[in-house]
Short mmCIF file of C-alpha atoms in Angstrom, two decimals:
data_model
loop_
_atom_site.label_atom_id
_atom_site.label_comp_id
_atom_site.label_asym_id
_atom_site.label_seq_id
_atom_site.Cartn_x
_atom_site.Cartn_y
_atom_site.Cartn_z
CA UNK A 1 2.60 16.45 -59.10
CA UNK A 2 4.11 14.35 -61.87
CA UNK A 3 7.35 16.37 -61.78
CA UNK A 4 7.72 15.71 -58.05
CA UNK A 5 7.14 12.00 -58.60
CA UNK A 6 9.78 11.85 -61.36
CA UNK A 7 12.25 13.87 -59.25
CA UNK A 8 12.12 11.40 -56.35
CA UNK A 9 12.09 8.45 -58.73
CA UNK A 10 15.47 9.59 -60.08
CA UNK A 11 17.11 10.50 -56.74
CA UNK A 12 17.98 7.10 -55.35
CA UNK A 13 20.64 8.42 -52.97
CA UNK A 14 18.25 11.02 -51.53
CA UNK A 15 15.51 8.44 -51.00
CA UNK A 16 17.92 6.01 -49.35
CA UNK A 17 19.19 8.72 -46.99
CA UNK A 18 15.62 9.67 -46.06
CA UNK A 19 14.64 6.05 -45.43
CA UNK A 20 17.72 5.28 -43.32
CA UNK A 21 17.31 8.49 -41.32
CA UNK A 22 13.65 7.71 -40.60
CA UNK A 23 14.46 4.14 -39.52
CA UNK A 24 17.33 5.12 -37.22
CA UNK A 25 15.70 8.19 -35.66
CA UNK A 26 12.36 6.37 -35.38
CA UNK A 27 13.96 3.43 -33.56
CA UNK A 28 15.68 5.86 -31.19
CA UNK A 29 12.37 7.65 -30.58
CA UNK A 30 10.61 4.36 -29.82
CA UNK A 31 13.02 3.48 -27.01
CA UNK A 32 13.24 7.03 -25.61
CA UNK A 33 9.66 8.27 -25.77
CA UNK A 34 8.34 9.10 -22.31
CA UNK A 35 5.64 6.73 -21.08
CA UNK A 36 2.78 7.70 -18.78
CA UNK A 37 -0.78 6.63 -17.98
CA UNK A 38 -2.69 9.69 -19.16
CA UNK A 39 -1.76 12.64 -21.39
CA UNK A 40 0.09 15.40 -19.55
CA UNK A 41 -2.37 18.23 -19.93
CA UNK A 42 -3.47 21.07 -17.72
CA UNK A 43 -7.18 20.65 -17.01
CA UNK A 44 -7.45 24.26 -15.70
CA UNK A 45 -9.33 23.04 -12.65
CA UNK A 46 -8.57 23.17 -8.93
CA UNK A 47 -10.25 21.60 -5.93
CA UNK A 48 -10.57 23.11 -2.45
CA UNK A 49 -11.48 20.60 0.28
CA UNK A 50 -12.70 21.88 3.66
CA UNK A 51 -12.71 19.64 6.74
CA UNK A 52 -15.01 20.85 9.55
CA UNK A 53 -15.51 18.07 12.14
CA UNK A 54 -18.85 17.90 13.92
CA UNK A 55 -20.51 20.61 11.81
CA UNK A 56 -23.87 20.48 10.05
CA UNK A 57 -24.10 21.45 6.38
CA UNK A 58 -25.51 24.84 7.39
CA UNK A 59 -22.61 25.50 9.78
CA UNK A 60 -20.13 24.43 7.11
CA UNK A 61 -21.71 26.88 4.66
CA UNK A 62 -21.86 29.89 7.01
CA UNK A 63 -18.56 29.46 8.86
CA UNK A 64 -16.34 28.02 6.13
CA UNK A 65 -17.72 28.05 2.59
CA UNK A 66 -18.96 31.65 2.45
CA UNK A 67 -15.60 33.14 3.63
CA UNK A 68 -13.74 30.97 1.09
CA UNK A 69 -16.10 31.93 -1.76
CA UNK A 70 -15.63 35.61 -0.89
CA UNK A 71 -11.89 35.13 -1.30
CA UNK A 72 -12.36 33.36 -4.63
CA UNK A 73 -14.57 36.16 -5.95
CA UNK A 74 -11.68 38.59 -5.56
CA UNK A 75 -9.29 36.51 -7.70
CA UNK A 76 -9.22 37.44 -11.38
CA UNK A 77 -8.99 34.58 -13.84
CA UNK A 78 -11.61 32.27 -12.31
CA UNK A 79 -14.42 31.32 -14.67
CA UNK A 80 -16.72 29.60 -12.17
CA UNK A 81 -16.78 27.47 -9.05
CA UNK A 82 -19.17 24.82 -7.80
CA UNK A 83 -19.59 23.92 -4.15
CA UNK A 84 -20.82 20.66 -2.62
CA UNK A 85 -21.56 20.72 1.13
CA UNK A 86 -22.15 17.72 3.35
CA UNK A 87 -21.76 17.07 7.06
CA UNK A 88 -18.25 17.77 8.34
CA UNK A 89 -16.85 18.88 4.98
CA UNK A 90 -17.26 20.81 1.73
CA UNK A 91 -15.72 20.51 -1.73
CA UNK A 92 -15.28 23.51 -4.02
CA UNK A 93 -14.42 22.82 -7.67
CA UNK A 94 -12.81 25.88 -9.28
CA UNK A 95 -12.66 26.24 -13.08
CA UNK A 96 -10.16 28.73 -14.52
CA UNK A 97 -10.68 30.98 -17.53
CA UNK A 98 -9.44 29.15 -20.64
CA UNK A 99 -8.87 32.39 -22.52
CA UNK A 100 -5.93 33.35 -20.29
CA UNK A 101 -2.58 32.67 -22.00
CA UNK A 102 -0.92 31.71 -18.68
CA UNK A 103 -3.05 30.36 -15.86
CA UNK A 104 -0.26 29.43 -13.45
CA UNK A 105 -0.27 32.84 -11.65
CA UNK A 106 -3.99 32.36 -10.98
CA UNK A 107 -3.32 28.93 -9.47
CA UNK A 108 -0.52 30.32 -7.31
CA UNK A 109 -2.80 33.06 -6.01
CA UNK A 110 -5.52 30.54 -5.14
CA UNK A 111 -2.97 28.45 -3.21
CA UNK A 112 -1.83 31.55 -1.26
CA UNK A 113 -5.34 32.85 -0.52
CA UNK A 114 -6.58 29.48 0.74
CA UNK A 115 -3.77 29.32 3.29
CA UNK A 116 -5.08 32.40 5.08
CA UNK A 117 -8.84 32.93 4.75
CA UNK A 118 -10.24 35.80 6.87
CA UNK A 119 -13.36 35.16 9.02
CA UNK A 120 -12.83 31.42 8.76
CA UNK A 121 -14.08 29.57 11.86
CA UNK A 122 -11.35 28.42 14.20
CA UNK A 123 -13.12 25.05 14.40
CA UNK A 124 -12.28 24.31 10.76
CA UNK A 125 -9.73 21.54 10.87
CA UNK A 126 -8.14 21.90 7.45
CA UNK A 127 -8.46 23.67 4.09
CA UNK A 128 -6.58 21.78 1.37
CA UNK A 129 -6.08 22.94 -2.22
CA UNK A 130 -5.35 20.53 -5.08
CA UNK A 131 -4.31 21.14 -8.67
CA UNK A 132 -6.28 18.65 -10.79
CA UNK A 133 -3.46 17.56 -13.07
CA UNK A 134 -3.18 13.96 -14.36
CA UNK A 135 0.57 14.19 -13.78
CA UNK A 136 -0.10 14.27 -10.02
CA UNK A 137 -1.89 10.92 -10.04
CA UNK A 138 -0.46 7.86 -8.32
CA UNK A 139 1.34 5.40 -10.63
CA UNK A 140 2.16 2.62 -8.16
CA UNK A 141 0.53 1.63 -4.88
CA UNK A 142 2.13 -0.51 -2.19
CA UNK A 143 0.43 -2.07 0.81
CA UNK A 144 2.42 -2.47 4.02
CA UNK A 145 0.64 -4.92 6.32
CA UNK A 146 1.05 -7.78 8.74
CA UNK A 147 1.17 -11.26 7.30
CA UNK A 148 -1.91 -13.38 7.85
CA UNK A 149 -1.86 -14.87 11.33
CA UNK A 150 1.19 -12.81 12.37
CA UNK A 151 -0.24 -9.63 13.89
CA UNK A 152 2.17 -7.34 15.71
CA UNK A 153 2.67 -3.89 17.16
CA UNK A 154 1.57 -0.99 14.94
CA UNK A 155 4.88 0.70 15.72
CA UNK A 156 6.56 -1.89 13.50
CA UNK A 157 4.27 -0.95 10.60
CA UNK A 158 4.97 2.71 11.24
CA UNK A 159 8.75 2.26 11.21
CA UNK A 160 8.71 0.17 8.01
CA UNK A 161 6.40 2.59 6.20
CA UNK A 162 8.45 5.59 7.32
CA UNK A 163 11.68 3.99 6.10
CA UNK A 164 10.05 3.17 2.75
CA UNK A 165 8.75 6.71 2.47
CA UNK A 166 12.17 8.24 3.12
CA UNK A 167 13.99 5.88 0.74
CA UNK A 168 11.53 5.68 -2.15
CA UNK A 169 11.19 9.45 -2.49
CA UNK A 170 14.92 9.62 -3.29
CA UNK A 171 14.65 7.29 -6.30
CA UNK A 172 14.92 8.70 -9.81
CA UNK A 173 11.55 9.82 -11.14
CA UNK A 174 9.70 9.73 -7.80
CA UNK A 175 8.08 13.02 -6.80
CA UNK A 176 6.27 12.22 -3.55
CA UNK A 177 4.82 9.41 -1.43
CA UNK A 178 1.22 9.65 -0.19
CA UNK A 179 0.33 7.43 2.75
CA UNK A 180 -3.19 6.39 3.72
CA UNK A 181 -4.21 4.69 6.96
CA UNK A 182 -1.23 5.97 8.96
CA UNK A 183 -1.32 8.57 11.72
CA UNK A 184 1.46 10.26 13.68
CA UNK A 185 2.61 8.81 17.02
CA UNK A 186 1.48 10.54 20.19
CA UNK A 187 1.71 10.06 23.95
CA UNK A 188 -1.45 8.75 25.63
CA UNK A 189 -1.98 9.65 29.28
CA UNK A 190 -4.70 7.83 31.23
CA UNK A 191 -5.35 9.69 34.53
CA UNK A 192 -6.55 7.84 37.65
CA UNK A 193 -9.54 9.81 39.05
CA UNK A 194 -9.02 8.43 42.55
CA UNK A 195 -5.39 9.59 42.70
CA UNK A 196 -6.40 12.95 41.28
CA UNK A 197 -8.93 13.39 44.06
CA UNK A 198 -6.45 12.31 46.75
CA UNK A 199 -3.90 14.88 45.59
CA UNK A 200 -6.44 17.63 44.86
CA UNK A 201 -5.27 17.89 41.25
CA UNK A 202 -7.56 18.42 38.27
CA UNK A 203 -7.17 17.31 34.66
CA UNK A 204 -6.53 20.89 33.62
CA UNK A 205 -3.49 20.97 35.93
CA UNK A 206 -2.03 17.97 34.11
CA UNK A 207 -2.79 19.48 30.70
CA UNK A 208 -1.20 22.81 31.62
CA UNK A 209 1.93 21.16 33.01
CA UNK A 210 2.38 19.04 29.90
CA UNK A 211 1.77 22.02 27.59
CA UNK A 212 4.41 24.10 29.36
CA UNK A 213 6.94 21.27 29.19
CA UNK A 214 6.25 19.97 25.65
CA UNK A 215 7.56 22.98 23.69
CA UNK A 216 10.08 23.88 21.06
CA UNK A 217 10.61 27.64 20.99
CA UNK A 218 13.09 30.10 19.55
CA UNK A 219 14.56 32.49 22.09
CA UNK A 220 16.14 34.94 19.67
CA UNK A 221 19.77 35.60 18.72
CA UNK A 222 22.83 36.24 20.86
CA UNK A 223 26.44 37.13 20.17
CA UNK A 224 29.15 34.80 21.44
CA UNK A 225 32.75 35.56 20.65
CA UNK A 226 31.81 37.75 17.71
CA UNK A 227 29.52 35.10 16.27
CA UNK A 228 25.75 35.36 16.18
CA UNK A 229 23.91 32.26 17.37
CA UNK A 230 20.24 31.42 17.61
CA UNK A 231 18.88 30.28 20.97
CA UNK A 232 16.36 27.43 20.66
CA UNK A 233 14.57 25.65 23.50
CA UNK A 234 14.08 21.93 22.86
CA UNK A 235 11.44 20.39 25.12
CA UNK A 236 9.29 18.18 22.91
CA UNK A 237 8.52 14.68 24.16
CA UNK A 238 10.22 11.88 22.26
CA UNK A 239 9.21 8.97 24.49
CA UNK A 240 6.66 8.22 27.27
CA UNK A 241 9.29 8.39 30.01
CA UNK A 242 9.76 12.12 29.45
CA UNK A 243 6.04 12.71 29.88
CA UNK A 244 5.93 10.54 33.02
CA UNK A 245 8.55 12.69 34.77
CA UNK A 246 6.78 16.02 34.20
CA UNK A 247 6.25 17.74 37.55
CA UNK A 248 2.66 18.85 38.16
CA UNK A 249 3.08 20.30 41.66
CA UNK A 250 5.99 20.91 43.99
CA UNK A 251 5.78 21.88 47.70
CA UNK A 252 8.21 23.83 49.88
CA UNK A 253 9.29 20.69 51.70
CA UNK A 254 10.52 19.17 48.41
CA UNK A 255 7.59 16.88 47.77
CA UNK A 256 6.84 16.62 44.05
CA UNK A 257 3.86 15.16 42.27
CA UNK A 258 4.69 13.82 38.83
CA UNK A 259 2.48 12.60 36.03
CA UNK A 260 3.45 8.98 36.68
CA UNK A 261 2.10 9.31 40.23
CA UNK A 262 -1.38 10.09 38.90
CA UNK A 263 -1.64 8.47 35.50
CA UNK A 264 -0.49 5.70 33.18
CA UNK A 265 1.56 6.89 30.19
CA UNK A 266 1.75 4.90 26.95
CA UNK A 267 3.02 5.56 23.47
CA UNK A 268 0.28 5.35 20.85
CA UNK A 269 -1.00 6.95 17.66
CA UNK A 270 -3.47 9.64 16.76
CA UNK A 271 -7.04 8.59 16.09
CA UNK A 272 -7.44 7.31 12.54
CA UNK A 273 -9.75 8.93 10.03
CA UNK A 274 -9.13 6.13 7.53
CA UNK A 275 -8.92 2.46 8.45
CA UNK A 276 -6.81 0.53 5.96
CA UNK A 277 -6.78 -3.24 5.59
CA UNK A 278 -4.68 -5.15 3.07
CA UNK A 279 -5.45 -8.83 2.50
CA UNK A 280 -7.62 -8.91 5.65
CA UNK A 281 -4.79 -7.49 7.80
CA UNK A 282 -4.23 -4.01 9.23
CA UNK A 283 -1.82 -1.90 7.25
CA UNK A 284 -1.02 1.24 5.31
CA UNK A 285 -1.04 2.09 1.62
CA UNK A 286 1.78 4.03 -0.05
CA UNK A 287 0.85 5.84 -3.28
CA UNK A 288 3.90 6.69 -5.38
CA UNK A 289 3.66 9.82 -7.57
CA UNK A 290 6.21 10.36 -10.33
CA UNK A 291 7.76 13.59 -11.56
CA UNK A 292 5.88 15.20 -14.42
CA UNK A 293 8.70 14.52 -16.89
CA UNK A 294 9.57 11.05 -15.61
CA UNK A 295 8.89 7.80 -17.45
CA UNK A 296 6.25 5.68 -15.70
CA UNK A 297 7.80 2.33 -16.65
CA UNK A 298 11.36 3.31 -15.69
CA UNK A 299 10.16 4.83 -12.41
CA UNK A 300 8.22 1.70 -11.43
CA UNK A 301 11.20 -0.47 -12.39
CA UNK A 302 13.36 1.61 -10.01
CA UNK A 303 10.84 1.03 -7.21
CA UNK A 304 10.72 -2.72 -7.89
CA UNK A 305 14.50 -2.90 -7.97
CA UNK A 306 14.74 -1.14 -4.59
CA UNK A 307 12.18 -3.49 -3.02
CA UNK A 308 14.04 -6.56 -4.29
CA UNK A 309 17.43 -5.34 -3.07
CA UNK A 310 16.10 -4.39 0.39
CA UNK A 311 13.68 -7.25 1.01
CA UNK A 312 15.82 -8.46 3.94
CA UNK A 313 15.17 -5.19 5.84
CA UNK A 314 11.46 -5.97 6.21
CA UNK A 315 10.55 -7.84 9.44
CA UNK A 316 9.35 -11.42 9.09
CA UNK A 317 5.78 -10.60 10.21
CA UNK A 318 5.34 -7.71 7.74
CA UNK A 319 4.65 -8.02 4.02
CA UNK A 320 4.78 -5.48 1.18
CA UNK A 321 2.08 -6.10 -1.44
CA UNK A 322 1.55 -4.39 -4.79
CA UNK A 323 -1.99 -2.96 -4.76
CA UNK A 324 -1.91 -0.96 -8.00
CA UNK A 325 0.32 -0.68 -11.06
CA UNK A 326 -0.62 1.82 -13.78
CA UNK A 327 2.22 0.68 -16.03
CA UNK A 328 0.38 -2.55 -16.85
CA UNK A 329 -1.98 -0.75 -19.23
CA UNK A 330 0.87 1.01 -21.04
CA UNK A 331 2.90 -2.19 -21.30
CA UNK A 332 -0.04 -4.14 -22.71
CA UNK A 333 -0.81 -1.41 -25.27
CA UNK A 334 2.86 -1.27 -26.32
CA UNK A 335 2.84 -5.04 -26.79
CA UNK A 336 -0.31 -4.74 -28.93
CA UNK A 337 1.31 -2.06 -31.11
CA UNK A 338 4.53 -4.06 -31.52
CA UNK A 339 2.77 -7.36 -32.24
CA UNK A 340 0.33 -5.73 -34.69
CA UNK A 341 3.22 -4.08 -36.52
CA UNK A 342 5.17 -7.35 -36.80
CA UNK A 343 2.11 -9.39 -37.77
CA UNK A 344 1.04 -6.79 -40.31
CA UNK A 345 4.51 -6.76 -41.85
CA UNK A 346 4.53 -10.56 -42.16
CA UNK A 347 0.98 -10.85 -43.53
CA UNK A 348 1.50 -8.10 -46.11
CA UNK A 349 4.82 -9.61 -47.17
CA UNK A 350 3.32 -13.08 -47.65
CA UNK A 351 0.27 -11.75 -49.51
CA UNK A 352 2.28 -9.57 -51.89
CA UNK A 353 4.95 -12.16 -52.61
CA UNK A 354 2.16 -14.51 -53.72
CA UNK A 355 0.24 -12.05 -55.87
CA UNK A 356 3.05 -9.72 -57.01
CA UNK A 357 6.80 -10.36 -56.61
CA UNK A 358 9.50 -10.39 -53.96
CA UNK A 359 10.64 -6.82 -54.57
CA UNK A 360 7.13 -5.39 -54.27
CA UNK A 361 6.50 -7.45 -51.15
CA UNK A 362 9.61 -6.40 -49.25
CA UNK A 363 9.49 -2.67 -50.02
CA UNK A 364 5.72 -2.35 -49.52
CA UNK A 365 6.06 -4.05 -46.13
CA UNK A 366 9.02 -1.80 -45.34
CA UNK A 367 6.80 1.19 -46.10
CA UNK A 368 4.68 0.23 -43.11
CA UNK A 369 7.71 0.54 -40.83
CA UNK A 370 8.80 3.82 -42.45
CA UNK A 371 5.38 5.37 -41.87
CA UNK A 372 5.16 4.09 -38.28
CA UNK A 373 8.66 5.30 -37.42
CA UNK A 374 7.82 8.71 -38.92
CA UNK A 375 4.88 8.85 -36.52
CA UNK A 376 7.21 8.13 -33.58
CA UNK A 377 9.55 10.92 -34.70
CA UNK A 378 6.59 13.30 -34.86
CA UNK A 379 5.48 12.28 -31.35
CA UNK A 380 8.93 12.89 -29.88
CA UNK A 381 9.35 16.22 -31.69
CA UNK A 382 5.98 17.57 -30.50
CA UNK A 383 6.27 16.29 -26.92
CA UNK A 384 3.59 13.61 -27.24
CA UNK A 385 4.17 10.69 -24.89
CA UNK A 386 3.21 7.03 -24.97
CA UNK A 387 -0.09 7.04 -23.10
CA UNK A 388 -3.52 5.48 -23.36
CA UNK A 389 -4.77 8.03 -25.90
CA UNK A 390 -1.71 8.14 -28.19
CA UNK A 391 -1.33 4.36 -28.25
CA UNK A 392 -5.02 3.96 -29.06
CA UNK A 393 -4.48 6.28 -32.05
CA UNK A 394 -1.45 4.27 -33.19
CA UNK A 395 -3.41 1.00 -32.96
CA UNK A 396 -6.28 2.58 -34.93
CA UNK A 397 -4.11 3.86 -37.77
CA UNK A 398 -1.97 0.74 -38.12
CA UNK A 399 -4.51 -0.87 -40.44
CA UNK A 400 -4.68 2.17 -42.74
CA UNK A 401 -1.07 3.11 -43.40
CA UNK A 402 -0.29 0.36 -45.91
CA UNK A 403 -3.31 0.84 -48.22
CA UNK A 404 -1.68 3.47 -50.45
CA UNK A 405 1.56 1.47 -50.72
CA UNK A 406 -0.32 -1.64 -51.89
CA UNK A 407 -2.16 0.39 -54.54
CA UNK A 408 1.07 1.91 -55.88
CA UNK A 409 3.07 -1.33 -55.85
CA UNK A 410 0.29 -3.25 -57.60
CA UNK A 411 -0.11 -0.59 -60.30
CA UNK A 412 3.65 -0.45 -60.95
CA UNK A 413 3.70 -4.24 -61.18
CA UNK A 414 0.80 -4.20 -63.67
CA UNK A 415 2.50 -1.57 -65.86
CA UNK A 416 5.68 -3.64 -65.91
CA UNK A 417 3.64 -6.67 -66.93
CA UNK A 418 2.17 -4.59 -69.75
CA UNK A 419 5.64 -3.90 -71.18
CA UNK A 420 6.54 -0.55 -69.63
CA UNK A 421 9.97 -0.37 -68.05
CA UNK A 422 12.08 1.86 -65.84
CA UNK A 423 11.18 5.47 -65.22
CA UNK A 424 8.32 5.38 -67.70
CA UNK A 425 6.57 2.55 -65.84
CA UNK A 426 7.01 4.35 -62.51
CA UNK A 427 5.79 7.70 -63.83
CA UNK A 428 2.70 6.32 -65.55
CA UNK A 429 1.78 3.92 -62.75
CA UNK A 430 2.00 6.45 -59.92
CA UNK A 431 0.37 9.26 -61.92
CA UNK A 432 -2.48 6.91 -62.71
CA UNK A 433 -3.44 6.40 -59.05
CA UNK A 434 -2.08 9.46 -57.23
CA UNK A 435 -5.27 11.56 -57.42
CA UNK A 436 -7.59 8.76 -56.22
CA UNK A 437 -5.18 8.09 -53.34
CA UNK A 438 -5.11 11.76 -52.36
CA UNK A 439 -8.90 11.97 -52.38
CA UNK A 440 -9.22 8.71 -50.45
CA UNK A 441 -6.71 9.83 -47.82
CA UNK A 442 -8.32 13.25 -47.44
CA UNK A 443 -11.75 11.71 -46.91
CA UNK A 444 -10.32 9.65 -44.04
CA UNK A 445 -8.57 12.73 -42.67
CA UNK A 446 -11.86 14.63 -42.86
CA UNK A 447 -13.50 11.99 -40.67
CA UNK A 448 -11.02 12.63 -37.83
CA UNK A 449 -10.61 16.40 -38.31
CA UNK A 450 -13.73 17.42 -36.29
CA UNK A 451 -12.11 15.89 -33.18
CA UNK A 452 -9.55 18.71 -33.32
CA UNK A 453 -12.31 21.29 -32.86
CA UNK A 454 -13.51 19.93 -29.51
CA UNK A 455 -12.78 22.43 -26.75
CA UNK A 456 -12.74 22.26 -22.99
CA UNK A 457 -11.40 19.50 -20.78
CA UNK A 458 -12.51 16.73 -23.15
CA UNK A 459 -10.77 18.37 -26.09
CA UNK A 460 -7.47 18.61 -24.20
CA UNK A 461 -7.55 14.90 -23.46
CA UNK A 462 -8.55 13.49 -26.87
CA UNK A 463 -6.87 15.95 -29.23
CA UNK A 464 -3.81 13.68 -29.40
CA UNK A 465 -5.88 11.02 -31.13
CA UNK A 466 -6.75 12.93 -34.33
CA UNK A 467 -3.31 14.58 -34.50
CA UNK A 468 -1.52 11.24 -34.63
CA UNK A 469 -4.02 9.64 -37.02
CA UNK A 470 -4.03 12.57 -39.46
CA UNK A 471 -0.24 12.97 -39.48
CA UNK A 472 0.33 9.24 -40.01
CA UNK A 473 -2.18 9.07 -42.88
CA UNK A 474 -0.52 12.00 -44.66
CA UNK A 475 2.93 10.47 -44.17
CA UNK A 476 1.69 7.16 -45.60
CA UNK A 477 0.48 9.03 -48.69
CA UNK A 478 3.86 10.74 -49.15
CA UNK A 479 5.74 7.50 -48.59
CA UNK A 480 3.64 5.67 -51.18
CA UNK A 481 3.92 8.36 -53.86
CA UNK A 482 7.51 9.60 -53.37
CA UNK A 483 9.66 6.95 -51.67
CA UNK A 484 8.14 3.63 -52.68
CA UNK A 485 8.24 4.19 -56.50
CA UNK A 486 11.99 4.78 -56.35
CA UNK A 487 12.50 1.54 -54.43
CA UNK A 488 10.35 -0.50 -56.84
CA UNK A 489 11.95 0.91 -59.98
CA UNK A 490 14.38 -1.21 -61.98
CA UNK A 491 17.70 0.50 -61.32
CA UNK A 492 19.26 -0.45 -64.64
CA UNK A 493 16.34 1.26 -66.42
CA UNK A 494 16.29 4.29 -64.23
CA UNK A 495 16.62 6.89 -66.96
CA UNK A 496 15.45 4.81 -69.91
CA UNK A 497 12.16 3.52 -71.15
CA UNK A 498 13.43 0.80 -73.47
CA UNK A 499 13.58 -2.89 -72.71
CA UNK A 500 16.97 -3.81 -71.16
CA UNK A 501 18.92 -6.97 -71.59
CA UNK A 502 18.01 -9.36 -68.82
CA UNK A 503 20.77 -11.00 -66.86
CA UNK A 504 20.30 -14.64 -66.17
CA UNK A 505 20.11 -15.48 -62.50
CA UNK A 506 20.93 -18.84 -61.04
CA UNK A 507 18.30 -18.39 -58.35
CA UNK A 508 14.66 -18.49 -59.34
CA UNK A 509 11.93 -17.46 -56.92
CA UNK A 510 9.60 -20.49 -56.71
CA UNK A 511 6.66 -18.10 -56.27
CA UNK A 512 7.39 -16.26 -59.55
CA UNK A 513 5.07 -18.22 -61.83
CA UNK A 514 2.14 -17.47 -64.12
CA UNK A 515 -0.48 -16.70 -61.48
CA UNK A 516 -3.13 -15.68 -64.03
CA UNK A 517 -2.95 -19.15 -65.57
CA UNK A 518 -3.37 -20.71 -62.11
CA UNK A 519 -6.40 -18.55 -61.34
CA UNK A 520 -7.99 -19.44 -64.72
CA UNK A 521 -7.74 -23.13 -63.84
CA UNK A 522 -9.33 -22.46 -60.44
CA UNK A 523 -12.39 -20.87 -62.00
CA UNK A 524 -15.60 -22.85 -61.72
CA UNK A 525 -16.80 -23.85 -65.25
#
């Protein structure tokens, strides 16, 4: 170990190159590390939600859950599944086998099988499959609602929310927009029973006439001038007037009975399953989901920029309110890390310049930055992002990374005070404390190492914490034993151990005084 210490103590150019490279690459990594709320990890879990309106738990089990479970039993790679059944719905939580090297084919097969389940009741409204991945969580939630005291037509809300949906999904980093509280528009027909009776027409006649008219069908292909074209019949309703003019019955004398003769036709919306209110007013919520590799802060900044630039497109009676912002947590944690690093640098510098000297103070404080920037380089190289778990690890280790540097700088200072100079002082001082520092660092590493052995979903989430802490502690040990001694060594005595001639300096550090004499006077007699 002593030979390694002496080697780095002599190679000033090498040490300077290493330090400058760490500072530059670390600063680049700090500004370019991806930021997200939670660690991007595959939880190996999927959720199947079954919607069965008007069904009892027993009906849900027999007509929906059992056919789905039979399909799941035939898929290799599933470890277990748990089913919860209540009225009108069921939730099936599927856990995949962790021993599989690649679980994506299993997920793809589950998605395909759930789209076509044999023996599933026709009354089942919907079977939805979700991949439980933190990357698919919403990062920003907007509320589109009427301003207080300025209620309006829901069609206005629908148009604004639809325009936002179409525009926001095109922004950089945005993957999809999920809307709650909004339903699709539909035509409402209110039949007059008296007019139905007078014309001898039943409700089924109206339904059949509308069904025949409201179609969009493909009629096949035809050749026209040597070109093949597809024949498509467009007959879907786009406004209430089209539904009003549908003919229900026509006689030989030319008399026609239309829908508008028997009923009132209005444009409305499908019945809502979720009622959304924002600030006491009716509205919708738009959940913005980012791409898996997108930066949460940059993505949200793009959304905010779009909203500011297009604020004039929103009607006066409609307001867009921010309901949720997951970037606040990351921003606050980043501010804590930055402020702690700056404050720690200043406090260490002031303390060491009082008790040691200026040179020891500046390079020991710089060692804190070198170690922290090395951690950032490691995070970028291994694909670790700025998230709640990684930033918590950085905050935890910030108070530990300077301990070894203080020990080394103090011991070198003491050896110089004892008369040792140059390389000899560096070699003896570092060799004197290197083994205790190694043992001390390893004991701290041993305290965090068991966290790496945790398996399952919990282990995938928290394993970033011990990785960052352990790596940073080891780097702080290397920085204190290999880089710092070279920086604290008197350059004119680099290869000698004799006392050099001191050059007189016009500037004298006012804090370079006999501190031992001061402390002796402060002692209580």
